[in-house]
PDB file of C-alpha atoms in Angstrom:
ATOM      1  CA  UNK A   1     -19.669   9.113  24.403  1.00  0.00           C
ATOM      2  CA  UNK A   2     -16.688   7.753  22.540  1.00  0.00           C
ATOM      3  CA  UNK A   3     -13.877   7.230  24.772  1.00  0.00           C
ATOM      4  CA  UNK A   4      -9.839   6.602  23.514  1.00  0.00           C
ATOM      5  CA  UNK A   5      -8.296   4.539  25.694  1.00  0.00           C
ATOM      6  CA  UNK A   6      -4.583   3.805  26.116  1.00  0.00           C
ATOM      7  CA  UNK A   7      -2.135   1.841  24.531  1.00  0.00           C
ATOM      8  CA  UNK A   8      -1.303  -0.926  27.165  1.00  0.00           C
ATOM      9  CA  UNK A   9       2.222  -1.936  27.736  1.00  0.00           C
ATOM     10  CA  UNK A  10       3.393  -4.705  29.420  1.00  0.00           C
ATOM     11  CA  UNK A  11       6.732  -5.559  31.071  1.00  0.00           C
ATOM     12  CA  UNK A  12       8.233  -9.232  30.791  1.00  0.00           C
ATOM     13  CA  UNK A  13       4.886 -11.523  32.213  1.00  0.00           C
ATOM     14  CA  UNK A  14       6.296 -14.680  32.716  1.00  0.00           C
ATOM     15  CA  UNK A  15       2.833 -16.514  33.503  1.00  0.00           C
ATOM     16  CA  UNK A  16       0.855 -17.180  30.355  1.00  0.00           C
ATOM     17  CA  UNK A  17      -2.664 -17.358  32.453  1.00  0.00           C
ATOM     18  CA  UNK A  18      -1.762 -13.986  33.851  1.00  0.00           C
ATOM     19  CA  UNK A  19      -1.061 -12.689  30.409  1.00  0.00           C
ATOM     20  CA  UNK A  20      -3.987 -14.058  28.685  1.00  0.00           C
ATOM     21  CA  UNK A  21      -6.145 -12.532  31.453  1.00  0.00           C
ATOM     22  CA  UNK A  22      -4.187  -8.557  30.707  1.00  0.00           C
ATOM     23  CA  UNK A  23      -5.107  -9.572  27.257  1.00  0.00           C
ATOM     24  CA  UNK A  24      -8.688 -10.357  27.831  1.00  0.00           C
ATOM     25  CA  UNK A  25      -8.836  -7.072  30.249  1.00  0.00           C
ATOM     26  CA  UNK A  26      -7.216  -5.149  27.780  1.00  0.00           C
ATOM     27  CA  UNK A  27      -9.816  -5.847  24.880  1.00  0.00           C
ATOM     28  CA  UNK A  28     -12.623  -4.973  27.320  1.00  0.00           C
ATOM     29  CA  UNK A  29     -11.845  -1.788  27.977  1.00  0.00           C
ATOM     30  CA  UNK A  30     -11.276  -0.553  24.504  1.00  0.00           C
ATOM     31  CA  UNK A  31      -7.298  -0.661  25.000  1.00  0.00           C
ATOM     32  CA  UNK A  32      -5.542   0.624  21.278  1.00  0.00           C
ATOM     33  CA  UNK A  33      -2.918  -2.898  21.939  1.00  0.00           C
ATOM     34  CA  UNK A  34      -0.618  -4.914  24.198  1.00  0.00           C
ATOM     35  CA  UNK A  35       3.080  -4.823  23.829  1.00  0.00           C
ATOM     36  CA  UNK A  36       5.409  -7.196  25.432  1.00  0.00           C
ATOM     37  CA  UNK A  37       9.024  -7.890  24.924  1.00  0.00           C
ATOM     38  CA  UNK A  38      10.503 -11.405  22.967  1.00  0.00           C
ATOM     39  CA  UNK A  39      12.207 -12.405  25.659  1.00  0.00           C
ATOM     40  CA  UNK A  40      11.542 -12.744  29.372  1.00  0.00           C
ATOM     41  CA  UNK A  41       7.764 -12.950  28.621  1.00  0.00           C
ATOM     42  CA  UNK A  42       4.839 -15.860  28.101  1.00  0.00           C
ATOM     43  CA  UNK A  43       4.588 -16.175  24.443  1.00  0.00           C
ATOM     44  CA  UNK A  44       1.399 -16.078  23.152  1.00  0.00           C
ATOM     45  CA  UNK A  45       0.803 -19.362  23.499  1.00  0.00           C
ATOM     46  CA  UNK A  46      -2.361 -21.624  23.502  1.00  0.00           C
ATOM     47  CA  UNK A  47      -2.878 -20.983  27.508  1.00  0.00           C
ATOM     48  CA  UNK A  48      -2.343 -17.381  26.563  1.00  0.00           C
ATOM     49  CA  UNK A  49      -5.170 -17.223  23.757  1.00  0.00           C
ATOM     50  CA  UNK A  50      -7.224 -20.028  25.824  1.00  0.00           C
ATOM     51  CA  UNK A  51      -6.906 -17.348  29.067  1.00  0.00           C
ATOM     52  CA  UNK A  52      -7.562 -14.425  26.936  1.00  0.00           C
ATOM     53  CA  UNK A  53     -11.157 -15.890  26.202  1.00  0.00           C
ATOM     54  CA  UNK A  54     -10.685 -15.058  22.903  1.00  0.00           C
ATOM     55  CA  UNK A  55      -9.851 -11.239  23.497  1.00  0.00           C
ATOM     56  CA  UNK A  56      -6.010 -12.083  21.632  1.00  0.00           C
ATOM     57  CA  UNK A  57      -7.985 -12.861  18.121  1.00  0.00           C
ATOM     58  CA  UNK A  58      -9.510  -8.772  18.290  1.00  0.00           C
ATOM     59  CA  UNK A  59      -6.414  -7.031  20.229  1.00  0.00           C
ATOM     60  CA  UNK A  60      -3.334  -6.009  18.495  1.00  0.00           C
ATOM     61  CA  UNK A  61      -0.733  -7.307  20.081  1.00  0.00           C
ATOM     62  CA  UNK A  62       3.441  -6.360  19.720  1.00  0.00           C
ATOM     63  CA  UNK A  63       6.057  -8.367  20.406  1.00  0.00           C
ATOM     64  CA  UNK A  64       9.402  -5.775  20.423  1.00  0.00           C
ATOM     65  CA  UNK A  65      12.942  -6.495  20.985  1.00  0.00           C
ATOM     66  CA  UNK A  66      13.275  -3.201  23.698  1.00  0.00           C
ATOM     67  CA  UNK A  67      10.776  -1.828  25.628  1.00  0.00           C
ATOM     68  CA  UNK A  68      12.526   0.764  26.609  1.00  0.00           C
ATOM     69  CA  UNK A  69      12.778   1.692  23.313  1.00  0.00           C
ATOM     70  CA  UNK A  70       8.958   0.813  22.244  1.00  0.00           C
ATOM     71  CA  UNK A  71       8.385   2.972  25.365  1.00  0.00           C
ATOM     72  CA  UNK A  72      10.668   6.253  24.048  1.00  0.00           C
ATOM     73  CA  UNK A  73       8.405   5.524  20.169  1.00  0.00           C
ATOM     74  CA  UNK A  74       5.004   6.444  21.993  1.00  0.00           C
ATOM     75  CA  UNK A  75       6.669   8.893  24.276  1.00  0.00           C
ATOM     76  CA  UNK A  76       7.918  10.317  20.985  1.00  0.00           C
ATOM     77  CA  UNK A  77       4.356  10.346  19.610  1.00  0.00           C
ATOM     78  CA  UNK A  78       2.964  12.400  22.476  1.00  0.00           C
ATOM     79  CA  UNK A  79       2.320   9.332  24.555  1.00  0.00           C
ATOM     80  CA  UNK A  80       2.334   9.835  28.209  1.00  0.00           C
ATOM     81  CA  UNK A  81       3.662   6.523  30.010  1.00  0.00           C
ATOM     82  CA  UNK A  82       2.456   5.624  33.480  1.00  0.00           C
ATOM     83  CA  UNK A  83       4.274   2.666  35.249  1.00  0.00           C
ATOM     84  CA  UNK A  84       3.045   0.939  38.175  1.00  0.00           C
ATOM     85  CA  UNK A  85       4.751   0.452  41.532  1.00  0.00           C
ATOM     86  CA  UNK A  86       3.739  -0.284  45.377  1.00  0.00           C
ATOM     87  CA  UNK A  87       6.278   2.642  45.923  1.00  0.00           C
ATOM     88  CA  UNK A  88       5.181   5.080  43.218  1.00  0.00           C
ATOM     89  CA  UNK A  89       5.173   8.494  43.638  1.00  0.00           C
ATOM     90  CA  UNK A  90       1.736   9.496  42.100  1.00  0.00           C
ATOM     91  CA  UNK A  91      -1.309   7.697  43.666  1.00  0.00           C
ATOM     92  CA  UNK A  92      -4.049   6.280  41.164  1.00  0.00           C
ATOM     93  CA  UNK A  93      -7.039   8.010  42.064  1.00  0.00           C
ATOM     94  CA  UNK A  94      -5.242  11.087  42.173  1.00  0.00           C
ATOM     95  CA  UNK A  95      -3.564  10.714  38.618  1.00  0.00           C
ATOM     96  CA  UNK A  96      -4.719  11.971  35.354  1.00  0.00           C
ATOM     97  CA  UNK A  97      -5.175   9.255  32.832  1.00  0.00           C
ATOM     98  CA  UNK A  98      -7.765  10.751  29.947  1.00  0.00           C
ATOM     99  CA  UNK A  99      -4.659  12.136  27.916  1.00  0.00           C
ATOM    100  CA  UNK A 100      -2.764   9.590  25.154  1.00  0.00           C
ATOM    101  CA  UNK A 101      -1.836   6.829  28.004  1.00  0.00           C
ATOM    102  CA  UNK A 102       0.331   3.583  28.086  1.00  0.00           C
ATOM    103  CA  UNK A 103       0.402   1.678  31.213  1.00  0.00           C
ATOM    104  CA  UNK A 104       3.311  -0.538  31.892  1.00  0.00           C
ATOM    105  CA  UNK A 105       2.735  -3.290  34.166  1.00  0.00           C
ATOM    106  CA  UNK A 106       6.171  -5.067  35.744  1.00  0.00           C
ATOM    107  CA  UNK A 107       6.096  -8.908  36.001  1.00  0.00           C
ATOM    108  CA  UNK A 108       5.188 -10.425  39.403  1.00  0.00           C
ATOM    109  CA  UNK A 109       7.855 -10.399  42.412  1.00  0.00           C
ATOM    110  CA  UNK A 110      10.339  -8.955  40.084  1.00  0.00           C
ATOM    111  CA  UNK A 111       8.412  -5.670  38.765  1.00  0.00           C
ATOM    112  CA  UNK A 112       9.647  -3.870  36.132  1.00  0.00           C
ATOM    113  CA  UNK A 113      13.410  -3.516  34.631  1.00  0.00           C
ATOM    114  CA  UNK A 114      15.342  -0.661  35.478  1.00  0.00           C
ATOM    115  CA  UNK A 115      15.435   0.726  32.229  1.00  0.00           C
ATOM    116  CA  UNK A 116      11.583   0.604  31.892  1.00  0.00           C
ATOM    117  CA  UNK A 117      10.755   2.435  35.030  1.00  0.00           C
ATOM    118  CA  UNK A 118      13.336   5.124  34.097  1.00  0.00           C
ATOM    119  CA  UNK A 119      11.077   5.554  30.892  1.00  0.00           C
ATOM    120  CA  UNK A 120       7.914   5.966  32.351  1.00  0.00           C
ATOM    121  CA  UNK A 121       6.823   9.791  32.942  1.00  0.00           C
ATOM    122  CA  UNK A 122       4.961   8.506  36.235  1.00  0.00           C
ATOM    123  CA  UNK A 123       5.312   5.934  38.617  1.00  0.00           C
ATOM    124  CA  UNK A 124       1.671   5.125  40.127  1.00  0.00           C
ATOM    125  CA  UNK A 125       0.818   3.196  43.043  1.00  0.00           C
ATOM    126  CA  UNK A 126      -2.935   1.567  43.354  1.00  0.00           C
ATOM    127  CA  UNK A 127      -3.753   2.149  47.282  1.00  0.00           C
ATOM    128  CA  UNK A 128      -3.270  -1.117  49.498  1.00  0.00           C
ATOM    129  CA  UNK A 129      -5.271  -1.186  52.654  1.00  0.00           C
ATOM    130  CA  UNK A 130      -4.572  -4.754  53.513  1.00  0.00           C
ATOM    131  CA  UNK A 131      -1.969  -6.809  55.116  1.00  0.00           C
ATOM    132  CA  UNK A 132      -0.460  -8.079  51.028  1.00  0.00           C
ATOM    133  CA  UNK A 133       1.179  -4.834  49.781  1.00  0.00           C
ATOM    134  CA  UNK A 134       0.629  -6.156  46.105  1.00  0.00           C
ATOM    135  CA  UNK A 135      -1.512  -7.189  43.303  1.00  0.00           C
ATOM    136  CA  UNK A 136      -2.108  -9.970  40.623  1.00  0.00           C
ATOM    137  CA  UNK A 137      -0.240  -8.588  37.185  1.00  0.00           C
ATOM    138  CA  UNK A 138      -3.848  -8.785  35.535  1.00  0.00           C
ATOM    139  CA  UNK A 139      -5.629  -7.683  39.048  1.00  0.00           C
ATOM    140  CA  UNK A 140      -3.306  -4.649  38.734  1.00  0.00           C
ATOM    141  CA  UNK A 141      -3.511  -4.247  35.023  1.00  0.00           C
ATOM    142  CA  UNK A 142      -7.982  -4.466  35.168  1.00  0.00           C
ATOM    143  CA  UNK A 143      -7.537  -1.333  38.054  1.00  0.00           C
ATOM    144  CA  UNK A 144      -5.755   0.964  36.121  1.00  0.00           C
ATOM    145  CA  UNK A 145      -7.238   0.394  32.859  1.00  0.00           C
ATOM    146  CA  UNK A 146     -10.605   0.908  34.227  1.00  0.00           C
ATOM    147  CA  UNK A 147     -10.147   4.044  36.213  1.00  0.00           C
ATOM    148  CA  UNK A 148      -9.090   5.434  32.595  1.00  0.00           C
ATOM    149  CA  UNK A 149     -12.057   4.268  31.579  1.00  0.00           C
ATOM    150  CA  UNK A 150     -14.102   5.526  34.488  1.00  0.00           C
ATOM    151  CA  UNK A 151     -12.012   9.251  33.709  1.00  0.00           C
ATOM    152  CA  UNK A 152     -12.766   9.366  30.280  1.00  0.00           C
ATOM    153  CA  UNK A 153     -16.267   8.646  30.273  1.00  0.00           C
ATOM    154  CA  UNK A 154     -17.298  11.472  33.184  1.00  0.00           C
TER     155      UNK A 154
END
């Protein structure tokens, strides 16, 4: 069965390992593109395409000026926008993801920017059972993208 599977949005990575490896995660799970701001964010540099394994020479990738913005485009185009967040108010495995999806993933120890998380329609939180109440960027980023996966294909 053909599965769609979300644009993926991204919010100011600073590490260009972590963003090769959303990249690379991205690609293998059918993602429509990344998106990640001009500034604040790993260009995609050699350590970004080297990370990727490749996956940045198939996936389209946007660089935009305002997320926010970018964000309020595919909202605008009937894109429902899910952001992630140890404190968000929808839990994964509880949230419906086989609709038009972007995920927006916040940069490590900072998260996302204020106007970004206003401009997601959900805030989701991935359970943590452990004594670390947070992921990897690209851990959190490879969850999410494959429980859409997982919900579109049953």
């Amino acid at each position: 069965k053909q599965c769609k599977m979300p644009y993926r949005t991204l919010s100011a990575i600073m590490s260009g390992i972590c963003l090769g490896a959303i990249i690379r995660t991205a690609e293998c799970a059918g993602a429509h593109g990344v998106i990640i701001p001009k500034r604040r964010s790993s260009g995609l540099t050699a350590v970004v395409g080297k990370a990727s394994a490749g996956a940045m020479e198939y996936m389209k990738i946007a660089r935009v000026s305002n997320l926010a913005a970018a964000i309020q485009t595919l909202k605008d185009h009937g894109v429902w926008v899910y952001g992630t967040a140890a404190d968000g108010a929808a839990p994964l495995y509880q949230t419906d993801l086989t609709g038009p999806a972007a995920i927006v993933i916040g940069s490590e120890g900072e998260g996302m920017g204020r106007l970004v998380k206003e401009s997601c329609d959900f805030m989701v939180s991935i359970p943590m059972k452990g004594h670390i109440n947070s992921l990897n960027a690209s851990n959190a980023c490879a969850i999410l993208l494959y429980e859409a996966v997982r919900q579109r294909i049953n």
